[in-house]
Coordinates of C-alpha atoms and ligand atoms in Angstrom, one line a residue:
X14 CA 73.5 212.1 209.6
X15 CA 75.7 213.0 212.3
X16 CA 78.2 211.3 213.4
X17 CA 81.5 211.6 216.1
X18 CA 84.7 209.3 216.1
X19 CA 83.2 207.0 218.7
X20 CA 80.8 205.8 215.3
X21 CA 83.9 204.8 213.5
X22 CA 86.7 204.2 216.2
X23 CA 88.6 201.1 215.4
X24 CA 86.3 200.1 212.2
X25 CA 87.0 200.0 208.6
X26 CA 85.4 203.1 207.1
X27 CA 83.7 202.7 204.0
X28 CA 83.4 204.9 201.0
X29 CA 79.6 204.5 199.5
X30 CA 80.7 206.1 196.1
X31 CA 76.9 207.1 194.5
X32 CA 76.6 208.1 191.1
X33 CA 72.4 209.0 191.4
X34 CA 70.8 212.2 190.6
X35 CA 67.7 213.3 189.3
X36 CA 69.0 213.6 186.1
X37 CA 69.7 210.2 185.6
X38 CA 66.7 207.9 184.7
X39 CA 69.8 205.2 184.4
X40 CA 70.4 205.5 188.3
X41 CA 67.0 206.4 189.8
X42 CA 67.6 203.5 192.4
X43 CA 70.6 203.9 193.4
X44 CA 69.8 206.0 196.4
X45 CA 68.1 202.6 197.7
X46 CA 71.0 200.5 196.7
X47 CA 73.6 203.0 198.9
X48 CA 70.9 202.4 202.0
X49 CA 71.5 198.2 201.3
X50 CA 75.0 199.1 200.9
X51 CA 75.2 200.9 203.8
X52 CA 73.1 198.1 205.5
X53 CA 76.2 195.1 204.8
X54 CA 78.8 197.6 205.6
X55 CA 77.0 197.7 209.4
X56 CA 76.6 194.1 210.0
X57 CA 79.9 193.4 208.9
X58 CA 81.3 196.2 211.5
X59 CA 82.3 198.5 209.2
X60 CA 81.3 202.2 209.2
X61 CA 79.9 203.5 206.0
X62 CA 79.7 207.1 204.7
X63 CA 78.0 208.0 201.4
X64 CA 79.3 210.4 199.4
X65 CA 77.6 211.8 195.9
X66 CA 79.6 212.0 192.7
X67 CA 79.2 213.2 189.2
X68 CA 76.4 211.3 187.4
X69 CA 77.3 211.2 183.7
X70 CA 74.1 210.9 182.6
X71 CA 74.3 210.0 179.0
X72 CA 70.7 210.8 177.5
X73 CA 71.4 214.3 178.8
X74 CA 74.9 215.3 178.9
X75 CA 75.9 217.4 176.1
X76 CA 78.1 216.8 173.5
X77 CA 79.4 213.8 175.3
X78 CA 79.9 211.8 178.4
X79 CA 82.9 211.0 177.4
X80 CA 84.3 214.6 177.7
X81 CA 83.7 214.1 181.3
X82 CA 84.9 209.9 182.1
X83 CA 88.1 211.5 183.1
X84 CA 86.4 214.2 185.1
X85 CA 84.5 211.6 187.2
X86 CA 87.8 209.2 187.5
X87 CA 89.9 212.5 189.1
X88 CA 86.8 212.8 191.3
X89 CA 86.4 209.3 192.5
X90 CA 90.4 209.2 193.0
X91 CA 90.6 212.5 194.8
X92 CA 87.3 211.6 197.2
X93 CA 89.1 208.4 198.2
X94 CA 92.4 210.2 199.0
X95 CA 91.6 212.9 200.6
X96 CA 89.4 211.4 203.2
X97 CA 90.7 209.1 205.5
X98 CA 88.3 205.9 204.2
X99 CA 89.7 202.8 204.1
X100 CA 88.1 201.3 201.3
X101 CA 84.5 202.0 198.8
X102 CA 82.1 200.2 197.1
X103 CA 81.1 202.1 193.8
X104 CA 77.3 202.4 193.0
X105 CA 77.5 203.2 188.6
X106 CA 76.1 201.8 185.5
X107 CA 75.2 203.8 182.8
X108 CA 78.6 203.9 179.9
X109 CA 80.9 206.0 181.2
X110 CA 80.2 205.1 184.7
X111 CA 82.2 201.8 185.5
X112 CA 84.9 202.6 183.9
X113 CA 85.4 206.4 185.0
X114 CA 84.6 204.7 189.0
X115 CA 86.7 201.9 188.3
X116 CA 90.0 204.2 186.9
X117 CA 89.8 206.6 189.8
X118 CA 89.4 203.8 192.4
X119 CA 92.5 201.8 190.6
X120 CA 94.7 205.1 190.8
X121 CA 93.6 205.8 194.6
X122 CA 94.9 202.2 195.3
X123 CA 92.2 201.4 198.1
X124 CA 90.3 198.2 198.0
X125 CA 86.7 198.4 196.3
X126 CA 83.7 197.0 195.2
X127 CA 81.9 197.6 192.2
X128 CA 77.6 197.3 192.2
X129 CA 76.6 197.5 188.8
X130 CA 72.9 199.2 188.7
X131 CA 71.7 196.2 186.2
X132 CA 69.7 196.3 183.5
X133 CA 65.8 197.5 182.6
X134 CA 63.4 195.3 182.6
X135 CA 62.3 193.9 179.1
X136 CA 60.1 196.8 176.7
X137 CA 57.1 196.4 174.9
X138 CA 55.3 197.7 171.9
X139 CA 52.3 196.8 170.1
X140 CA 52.8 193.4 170.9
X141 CA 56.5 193.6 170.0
X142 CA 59.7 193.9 172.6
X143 CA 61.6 197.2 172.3
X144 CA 65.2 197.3 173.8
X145 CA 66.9 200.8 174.9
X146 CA 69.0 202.8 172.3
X147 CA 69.0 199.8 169.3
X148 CA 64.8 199.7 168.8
X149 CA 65.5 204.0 169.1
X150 CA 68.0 203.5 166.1
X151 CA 65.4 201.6 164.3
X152 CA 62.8 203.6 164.4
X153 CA 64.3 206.8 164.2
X154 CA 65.3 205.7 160.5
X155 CA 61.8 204.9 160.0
X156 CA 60.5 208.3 161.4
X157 CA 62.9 209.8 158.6
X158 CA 62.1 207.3 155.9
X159 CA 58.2 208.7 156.2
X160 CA 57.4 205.1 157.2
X161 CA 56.3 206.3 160.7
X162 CA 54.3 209.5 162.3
X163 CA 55.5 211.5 164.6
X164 CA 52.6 209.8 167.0
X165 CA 53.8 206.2 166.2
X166 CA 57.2 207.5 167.4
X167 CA 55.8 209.4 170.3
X168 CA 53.9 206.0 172.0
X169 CA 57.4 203.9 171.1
X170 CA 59.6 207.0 172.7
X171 CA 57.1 207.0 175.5
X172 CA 57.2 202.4 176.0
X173 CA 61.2 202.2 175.9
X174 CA 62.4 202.8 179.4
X175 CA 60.3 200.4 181.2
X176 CA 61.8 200.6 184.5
X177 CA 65.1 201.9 186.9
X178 CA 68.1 200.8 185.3
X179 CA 70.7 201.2 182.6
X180 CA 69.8 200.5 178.5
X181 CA 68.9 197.0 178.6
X182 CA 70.4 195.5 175.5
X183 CA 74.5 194.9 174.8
X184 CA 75.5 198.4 174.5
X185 CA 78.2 199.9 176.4
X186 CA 76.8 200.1 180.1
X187 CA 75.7 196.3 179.5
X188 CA 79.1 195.8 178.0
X189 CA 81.4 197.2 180.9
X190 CA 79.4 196.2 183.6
X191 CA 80.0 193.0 182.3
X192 CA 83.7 193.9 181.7
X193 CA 83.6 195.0 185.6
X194 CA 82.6 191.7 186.8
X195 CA 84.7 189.5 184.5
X196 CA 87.7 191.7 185.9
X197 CA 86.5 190.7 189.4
X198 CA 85.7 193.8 190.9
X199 CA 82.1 192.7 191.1
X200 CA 80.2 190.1 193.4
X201 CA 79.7 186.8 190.8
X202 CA 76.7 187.1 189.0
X203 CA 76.0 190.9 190.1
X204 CA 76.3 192.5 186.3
X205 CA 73.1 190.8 185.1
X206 CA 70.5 191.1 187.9
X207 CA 67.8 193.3 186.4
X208 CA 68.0 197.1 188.5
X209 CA 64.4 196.0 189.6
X210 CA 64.7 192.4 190.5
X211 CA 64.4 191.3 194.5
X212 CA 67.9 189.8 193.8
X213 CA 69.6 193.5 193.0
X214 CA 69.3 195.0 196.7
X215 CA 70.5 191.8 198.1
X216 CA 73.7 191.6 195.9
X217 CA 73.8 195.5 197.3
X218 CA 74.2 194.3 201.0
X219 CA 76.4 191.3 200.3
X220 CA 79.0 194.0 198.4
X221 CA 78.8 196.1 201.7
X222 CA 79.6 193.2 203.7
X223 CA 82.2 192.0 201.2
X224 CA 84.1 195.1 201.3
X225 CA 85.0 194.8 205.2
X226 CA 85.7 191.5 204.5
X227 CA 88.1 193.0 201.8
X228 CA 90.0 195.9 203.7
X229 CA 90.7 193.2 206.4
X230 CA 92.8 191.0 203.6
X231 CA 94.9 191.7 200.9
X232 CA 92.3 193.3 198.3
X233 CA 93.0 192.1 194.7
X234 CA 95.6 193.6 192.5
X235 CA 94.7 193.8 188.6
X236 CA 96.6 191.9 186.1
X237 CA 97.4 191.0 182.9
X238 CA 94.6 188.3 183.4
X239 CA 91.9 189.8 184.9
X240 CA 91.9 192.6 181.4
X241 CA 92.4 189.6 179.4
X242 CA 89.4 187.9 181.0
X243 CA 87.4 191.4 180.5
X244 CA 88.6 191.4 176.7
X245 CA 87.3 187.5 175.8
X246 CA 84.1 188.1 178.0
X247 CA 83.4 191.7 175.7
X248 CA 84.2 190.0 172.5
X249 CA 81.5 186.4 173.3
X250 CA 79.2 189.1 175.0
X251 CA 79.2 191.2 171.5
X252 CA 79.8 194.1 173.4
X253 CA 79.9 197.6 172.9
X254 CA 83.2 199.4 171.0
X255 CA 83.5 202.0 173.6
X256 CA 85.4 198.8 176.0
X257 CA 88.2 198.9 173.9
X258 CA 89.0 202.6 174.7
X259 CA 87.6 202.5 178.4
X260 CA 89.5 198.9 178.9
X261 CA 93.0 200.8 177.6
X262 CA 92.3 203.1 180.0
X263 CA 91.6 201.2 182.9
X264 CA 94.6 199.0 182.0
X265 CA 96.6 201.8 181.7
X266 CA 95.4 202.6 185.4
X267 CA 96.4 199.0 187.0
X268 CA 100.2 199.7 185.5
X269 CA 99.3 196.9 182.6
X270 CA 100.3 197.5 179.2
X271 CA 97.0 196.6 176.6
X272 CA 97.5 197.3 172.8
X273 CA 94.6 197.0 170.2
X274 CA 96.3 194.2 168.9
X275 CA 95.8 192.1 171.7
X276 CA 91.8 192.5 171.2
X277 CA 92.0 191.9 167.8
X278 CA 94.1 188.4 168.6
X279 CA 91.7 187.4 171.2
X280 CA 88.7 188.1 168.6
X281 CA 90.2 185.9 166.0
X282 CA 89.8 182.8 168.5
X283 CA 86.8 183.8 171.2
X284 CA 83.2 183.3 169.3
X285 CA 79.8 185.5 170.0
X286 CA 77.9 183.8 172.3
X287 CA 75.5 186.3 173.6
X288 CA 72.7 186.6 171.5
X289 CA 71.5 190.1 172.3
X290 CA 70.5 193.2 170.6
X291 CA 71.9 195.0 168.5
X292 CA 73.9 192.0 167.3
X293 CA 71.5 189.4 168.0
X294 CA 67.8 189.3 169.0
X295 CA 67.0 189.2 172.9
X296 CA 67.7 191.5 175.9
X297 CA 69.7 191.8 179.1
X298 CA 66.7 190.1 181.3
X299 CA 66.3 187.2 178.8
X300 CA 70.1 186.5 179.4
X301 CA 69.8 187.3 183.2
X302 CA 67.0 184.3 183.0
X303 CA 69.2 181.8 180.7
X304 CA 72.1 182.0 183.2
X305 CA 73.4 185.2 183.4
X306 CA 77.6 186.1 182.8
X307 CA 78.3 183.5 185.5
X308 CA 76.3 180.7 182.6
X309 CA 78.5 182.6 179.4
X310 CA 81.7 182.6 181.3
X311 CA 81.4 179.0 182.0
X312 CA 81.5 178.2 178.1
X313 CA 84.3 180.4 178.1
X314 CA 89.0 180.0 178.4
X315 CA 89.4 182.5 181.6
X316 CA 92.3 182.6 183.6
X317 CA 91.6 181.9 186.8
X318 CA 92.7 185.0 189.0
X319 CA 91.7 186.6 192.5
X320 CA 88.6 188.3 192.6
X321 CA 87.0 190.5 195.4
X322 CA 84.2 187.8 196.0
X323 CA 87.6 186.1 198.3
X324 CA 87.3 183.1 195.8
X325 CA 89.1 182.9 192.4
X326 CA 87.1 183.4 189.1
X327 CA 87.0 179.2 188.1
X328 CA 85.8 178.9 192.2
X329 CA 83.1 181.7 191.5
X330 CA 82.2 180.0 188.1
X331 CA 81.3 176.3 189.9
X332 CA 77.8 175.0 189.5
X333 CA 77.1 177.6 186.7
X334 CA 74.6 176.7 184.6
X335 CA 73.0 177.9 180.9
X336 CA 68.7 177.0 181.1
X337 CA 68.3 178.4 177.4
X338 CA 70.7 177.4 174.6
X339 CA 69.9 180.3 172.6
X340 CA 70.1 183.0 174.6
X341 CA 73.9 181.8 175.7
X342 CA 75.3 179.6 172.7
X343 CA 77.3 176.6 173.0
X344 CA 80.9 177.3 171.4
X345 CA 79.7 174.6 168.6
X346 CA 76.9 177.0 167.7
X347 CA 77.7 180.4 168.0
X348 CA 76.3 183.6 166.9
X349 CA 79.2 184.5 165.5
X350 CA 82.9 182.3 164.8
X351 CA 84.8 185.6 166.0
X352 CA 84.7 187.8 168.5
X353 CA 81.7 190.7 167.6
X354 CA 85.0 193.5 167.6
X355 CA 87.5 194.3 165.0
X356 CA 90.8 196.3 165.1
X357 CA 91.5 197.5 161.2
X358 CA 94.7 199.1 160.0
X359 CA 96.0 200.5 156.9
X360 CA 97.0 203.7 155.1
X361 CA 93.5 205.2 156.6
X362 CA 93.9 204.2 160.0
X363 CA 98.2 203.9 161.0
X364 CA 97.1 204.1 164.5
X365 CA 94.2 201.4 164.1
X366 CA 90.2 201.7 163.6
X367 CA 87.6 199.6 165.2
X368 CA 84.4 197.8 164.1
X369 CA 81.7 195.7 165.4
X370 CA 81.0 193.3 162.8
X371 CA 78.6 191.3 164.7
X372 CA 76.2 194.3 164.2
X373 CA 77.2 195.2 160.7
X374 CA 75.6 193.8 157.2
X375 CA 78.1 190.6 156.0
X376 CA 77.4 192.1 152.3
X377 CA 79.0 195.2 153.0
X378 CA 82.7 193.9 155.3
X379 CA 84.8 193.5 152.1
X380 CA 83.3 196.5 150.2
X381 CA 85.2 199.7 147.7
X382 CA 83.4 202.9 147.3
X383 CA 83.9 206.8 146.5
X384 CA 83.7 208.6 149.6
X385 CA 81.4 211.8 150.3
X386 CA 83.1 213.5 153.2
X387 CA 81.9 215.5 156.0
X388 CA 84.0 217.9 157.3
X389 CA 82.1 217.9 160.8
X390 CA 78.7 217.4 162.6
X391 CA 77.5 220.3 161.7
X392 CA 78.2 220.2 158.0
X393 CA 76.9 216.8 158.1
X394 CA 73.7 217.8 159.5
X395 CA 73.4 220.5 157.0
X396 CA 74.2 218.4 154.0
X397 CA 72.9 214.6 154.3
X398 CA 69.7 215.2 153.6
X399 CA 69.9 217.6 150.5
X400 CA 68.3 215.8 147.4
X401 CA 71.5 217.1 145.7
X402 CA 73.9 215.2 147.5
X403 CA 76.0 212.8 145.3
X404 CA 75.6 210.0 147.1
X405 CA 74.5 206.2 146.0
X406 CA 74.1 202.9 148.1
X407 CA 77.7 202.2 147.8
X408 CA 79.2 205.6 148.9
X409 CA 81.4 205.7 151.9
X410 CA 80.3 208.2 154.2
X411 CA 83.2 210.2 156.1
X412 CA 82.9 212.0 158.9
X413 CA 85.7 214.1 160.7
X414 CA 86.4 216.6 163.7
X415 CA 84.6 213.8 165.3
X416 CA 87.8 212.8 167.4
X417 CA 89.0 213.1 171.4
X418 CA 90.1 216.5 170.8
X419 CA 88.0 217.6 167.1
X420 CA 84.8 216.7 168.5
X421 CA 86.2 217.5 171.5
X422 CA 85.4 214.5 173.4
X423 CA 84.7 211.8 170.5
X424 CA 81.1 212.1 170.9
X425 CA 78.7 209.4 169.3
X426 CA 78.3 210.2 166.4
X427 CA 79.7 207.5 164.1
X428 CA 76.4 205.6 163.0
X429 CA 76.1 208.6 160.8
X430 CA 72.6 208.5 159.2
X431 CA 71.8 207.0 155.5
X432 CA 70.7 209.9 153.7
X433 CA 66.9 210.3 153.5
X434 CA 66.8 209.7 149.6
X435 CA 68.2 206.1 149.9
X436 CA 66.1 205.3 153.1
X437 CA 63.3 206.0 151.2
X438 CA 64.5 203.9 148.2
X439 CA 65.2 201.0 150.9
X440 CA 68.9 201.1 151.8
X441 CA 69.6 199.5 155.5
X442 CA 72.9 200.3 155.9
X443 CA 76.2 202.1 154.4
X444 CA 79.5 201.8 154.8
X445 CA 80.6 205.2 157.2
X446 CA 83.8 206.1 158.8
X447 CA 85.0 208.4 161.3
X448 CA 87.3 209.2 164.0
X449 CA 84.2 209.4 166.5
X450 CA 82.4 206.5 168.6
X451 CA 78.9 205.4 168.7
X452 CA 76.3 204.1 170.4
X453 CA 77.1 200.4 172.2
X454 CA 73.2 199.8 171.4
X455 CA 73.6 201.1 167.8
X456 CA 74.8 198.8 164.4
X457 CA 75.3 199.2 161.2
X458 CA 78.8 199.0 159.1
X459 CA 80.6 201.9 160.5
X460 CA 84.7 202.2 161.1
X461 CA 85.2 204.1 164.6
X462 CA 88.4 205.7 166.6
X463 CA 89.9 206.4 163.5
X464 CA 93.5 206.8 164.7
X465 CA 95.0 209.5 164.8
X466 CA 92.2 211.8 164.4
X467 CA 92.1 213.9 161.8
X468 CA 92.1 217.2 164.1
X469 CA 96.0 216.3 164.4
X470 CA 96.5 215.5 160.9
X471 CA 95.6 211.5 160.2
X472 CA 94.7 210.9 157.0
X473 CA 91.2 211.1 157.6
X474 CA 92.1 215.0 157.0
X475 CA 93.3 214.3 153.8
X476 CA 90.2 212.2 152.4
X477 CA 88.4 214.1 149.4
X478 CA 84.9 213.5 148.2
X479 CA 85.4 211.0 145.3
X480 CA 88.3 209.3 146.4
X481 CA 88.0 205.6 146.5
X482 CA 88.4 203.9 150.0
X483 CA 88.5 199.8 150.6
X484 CA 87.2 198.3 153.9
X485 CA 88.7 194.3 153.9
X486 CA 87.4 193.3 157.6
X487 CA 88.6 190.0 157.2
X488 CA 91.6 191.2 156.5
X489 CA 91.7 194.3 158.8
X490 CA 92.4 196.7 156.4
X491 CA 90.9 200.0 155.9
X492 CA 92.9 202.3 152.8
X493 CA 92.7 204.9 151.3
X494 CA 93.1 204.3 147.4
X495 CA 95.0 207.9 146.5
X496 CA 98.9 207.5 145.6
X497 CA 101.3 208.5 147.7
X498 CA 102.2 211.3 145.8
X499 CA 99.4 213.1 145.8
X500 CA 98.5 212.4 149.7
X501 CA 102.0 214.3 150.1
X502 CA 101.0 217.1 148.8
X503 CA 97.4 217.1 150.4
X504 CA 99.6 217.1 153.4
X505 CA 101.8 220.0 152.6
X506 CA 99.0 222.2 152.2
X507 CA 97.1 220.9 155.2
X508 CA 96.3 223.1 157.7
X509 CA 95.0 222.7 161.7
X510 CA 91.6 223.7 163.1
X511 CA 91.4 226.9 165.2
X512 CA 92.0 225.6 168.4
X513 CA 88.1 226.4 170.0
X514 CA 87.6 228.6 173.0
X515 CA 87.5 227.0 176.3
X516 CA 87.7 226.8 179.5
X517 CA 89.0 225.2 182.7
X518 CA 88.2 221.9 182.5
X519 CA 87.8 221.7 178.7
X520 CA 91.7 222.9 178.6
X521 CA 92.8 220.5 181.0
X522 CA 91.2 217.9 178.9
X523 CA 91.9 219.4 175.3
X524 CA 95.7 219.6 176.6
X525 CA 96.3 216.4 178.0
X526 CA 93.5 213.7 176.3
X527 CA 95.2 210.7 174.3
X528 CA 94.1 209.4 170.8
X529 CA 91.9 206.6 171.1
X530 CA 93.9 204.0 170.7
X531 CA 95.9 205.0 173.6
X532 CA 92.1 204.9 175.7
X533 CA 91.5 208.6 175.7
X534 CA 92.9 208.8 179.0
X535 CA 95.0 212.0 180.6
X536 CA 98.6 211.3 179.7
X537 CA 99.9 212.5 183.1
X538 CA 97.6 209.7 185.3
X539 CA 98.3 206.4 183.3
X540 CA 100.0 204.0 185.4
X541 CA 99.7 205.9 188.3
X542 CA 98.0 203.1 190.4
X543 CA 99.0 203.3 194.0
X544 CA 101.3 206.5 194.5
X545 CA 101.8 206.8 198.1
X546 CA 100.6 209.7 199.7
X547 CA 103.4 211.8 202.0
X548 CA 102.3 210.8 205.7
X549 CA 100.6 214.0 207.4
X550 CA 101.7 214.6 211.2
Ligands
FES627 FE1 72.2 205.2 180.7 FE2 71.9 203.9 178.2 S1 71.2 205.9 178.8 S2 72.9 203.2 180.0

């Protein structure tokens, strides 16, 4: 399109920030969506201008997404400053997404919009219902157990993505386009709309209209509030893991201090509501049909802050309404008395660990057990299947190297698998810990973000096969049961990893990344929310 200053003269130019490509089944219809943005940017008398970013395409981006959230947020930032736009409206959805959008629009300063891509439609199979990434999970362990052929695999592989749109159970793109809305940054109600429902391209205009609106007021500035808001709505949603680290980070972007600890209060008093996959048994378009986040956030304590709708949260929130009791609990009967996340400490974890209880086995959250340790992904994949491997059902599996800067890039990889011998003789689920993340749609009773890593030292580095670890969730402890003598002199003799070869970007990153605990953010860009820019002349 072309396009001289008589187009734009005197109107609010609009950044249409898209996140399709080909190579995204997640955002396949987003090129559509920017047209409806485009559309209520027009008839509000704004001028909008679409510009492409990176994708982050998570089933194919290699070793990890997350290597590259900080990559997309110095993108988004630097596209909004350098060009003389006067607000955007984001188009992302799949994980890293919303928050890598969200931080680089929040550093920029410039009012925005956020249009989650919403959810697949409900799976089938054989008469059952597959959702996205959890039913893989399943299966998968199946396919190694022997109890399923490679065909029977094939036809489920070939059922699970049943239309445009992000994985459609409570894993993390679920989880922080949730997060997104509940911080305001989204139309009410947008988050749940299915990708393929009538009702997604018309919440696409309204944000294009919305966002003229929004230039011509004040915009909305993010507080305390709104992250707390996020943080209760993740923990009744029982949402992915990966929001605590993206939520740090996108904190740490408004200028608003957020410590684990805070999640870990809110989880003591917010319940799990939300009864979807992996934690509980429906999916995104059952909860879209039962009332959506508007019908969970009613049964919820919010603050009532600005959001860019131009009402406040509790005026958004009026005349919502839950049509199905068990898809969207009532507080007296939830899923779950606490929040689905956990924040452990101990002599394991000084910086903290998280788990997701609500998709872990209640047998195994107060458990002791030798450890069989890891020493990376590779050596893991060479060794958990060997029929010699001294493992029984109440090992602790450890995995490290797994971390922001060991993995590099704390890729998901911390629902380590059960070793093919006890599959086969019927084991579920294991205790595992590691200093990775893992799938939002994954579960099982695994410790993640073990802090720090043990590529700078934690005592995840010092952990020998055969040593003795307790996991106390109630009691959010995670230890190490070796005296302190002898951990001293593991420590004396410990030495650091080669640092690996990179290059540009990967240096930027390895240089500057923060633990996870700290939201795995670049050091030199938290707080830096609104900087002005020098004026040009
Ligand atoms: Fe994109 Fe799951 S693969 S959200």
């Amino acid at each position: 399109m072309g396009f001289d200053r008589e187009d734009f003269a005197g109107k609010p130019v609009v950044a249409v920030v898209n996140t399709w490509s080909d190579i995204n089944p997640c955002h396949t219809h987003l090129r559509d969506r920017a047209e409806s943005v485009k559309r209520g940017v027009w008839q509000a008398g704004g001028f909008p201008l679409e510009i492409p970013a990176i994708s982050l395409s998570e089933p194919f981006m290699k070793p990890s997404t997350m290597l590259y959230r900080n990559l997309l947020a110095m993108e988004t930032e630097e596209l909004l400053r350098s060009y003389p736009f006067d607000g955007a409206v984001l188009l992302g959805g799949c994980d890293k997404t919303t928050p890598a959008l969200i931080m680089g629009a929040v550093s920029c300063g410039l009012p925005f919009v956020y249009v989650p891509a919403g959810p697949m439609l409900r799976a089938s199979y054989r008469g059952g219902v597959l959702g996205s990434g959890s039913d893989v999970w399943k299966y998968w362990a199946e396919l190694r157990a022997g109890r399923l052929t490679q065909e029977e695999w094939d036809e489920m592989e070939s059922r699970i993505a049943s239309s445009p749109g992000h994985c459609m159970t409570m894993g993390t793109a679920s989880t922080m386009t949730a997060a997104a809305e509940a911080l305001g940054v989204s139309l009410p109600g947008a988050s749940s709309i299915p990708a393929a429902d009538s009702a997604h391209p018309r919440m696409a205009v309204e944000s294009g209209r919305r966002i003229v609106e929004l230039i011509r007021s004040d915009g909305v500035e993010l507080s305390a509030e709104h992250f707390e808001n996020a943080i209760t709505v993740v923990l009744a949603l029982g949402g992915s893991t990966n929001a605590v680290i993206h939520l740090i980070a996108m904190a740490g972007r408004a200028g608003v201090p957020l410590s684990l600890a805070r999640f870990d209060e809110l989880s003591r008093s917010v319940p799990v509501l939300a009864n979807l996959r992996p934690s509980g048994a429906y999916l995104m378009q059952d909860f879209f049909e039962a009332g959506g986040l508007r019908g969970l956030m009613s049964r919820l304590p919010l603050h009532d802050v600005p959001t860019v709708s131009g009402s406040s949260l509790a005026e958004n929130l009026r005349g919502a309404s839950v049509y199905d009791d068990d898809v969207i609990r009532r507080v007296e009967n939830p899923l779950l008395a606490e929040g689905g996340l956990a924040i452990l400490r101990g002599s394991l974890a000084p910086d903290g660990a998280v788990i997701k209880h609500s998709a872990a086995s209640a047998s195994l959250l107060s458990h002791v057990g030798p450890a069989v340790v890891f020493e990376d992904y590779d050596d893991m994949n060479a060794r958990i299947d060997d029929p010699d491997l001294d493992v029984t059902p109440d090992s602790v599996l450890v995995l490290r190297h797994a971390g922001p800067l060991g993995g590099p890039g704390m890729p998901e990889w911390g629902m380590l698998p059960i070793p093919k011998k006890l599959l086969r003789a019927g084991v579920s689920d294991m205790v595992r810990i590691s200093d990775a993340r893992m799938s939002g749609t994954s579960y099982g009773t695994c410790v993640l973000h073990v802090a720090p890593e043990s590529f700078v030292g934690g005592p995840l580095a010092l952990v020998r096969s055969g040593d003795m670890i307790a996991l106390d969730v109630s009691g959010r402890r995670l230890d190490l049961l070796v005296d302190d003598a002898e951990l001293d002199a593991r420590r004396s003799s410990w030495t650091r990893r080669p640092r690996p070869a990179m290059r540009g970007y990967e240096r930027l990153f390895f240089d500057h990344v923060t633990q996870a605990n700290e939201g795995c953010d670049f050091d030199f860009l938290h707080g830096a929310g609104g900087v002005p820019e020098p004026a040009i002349h």
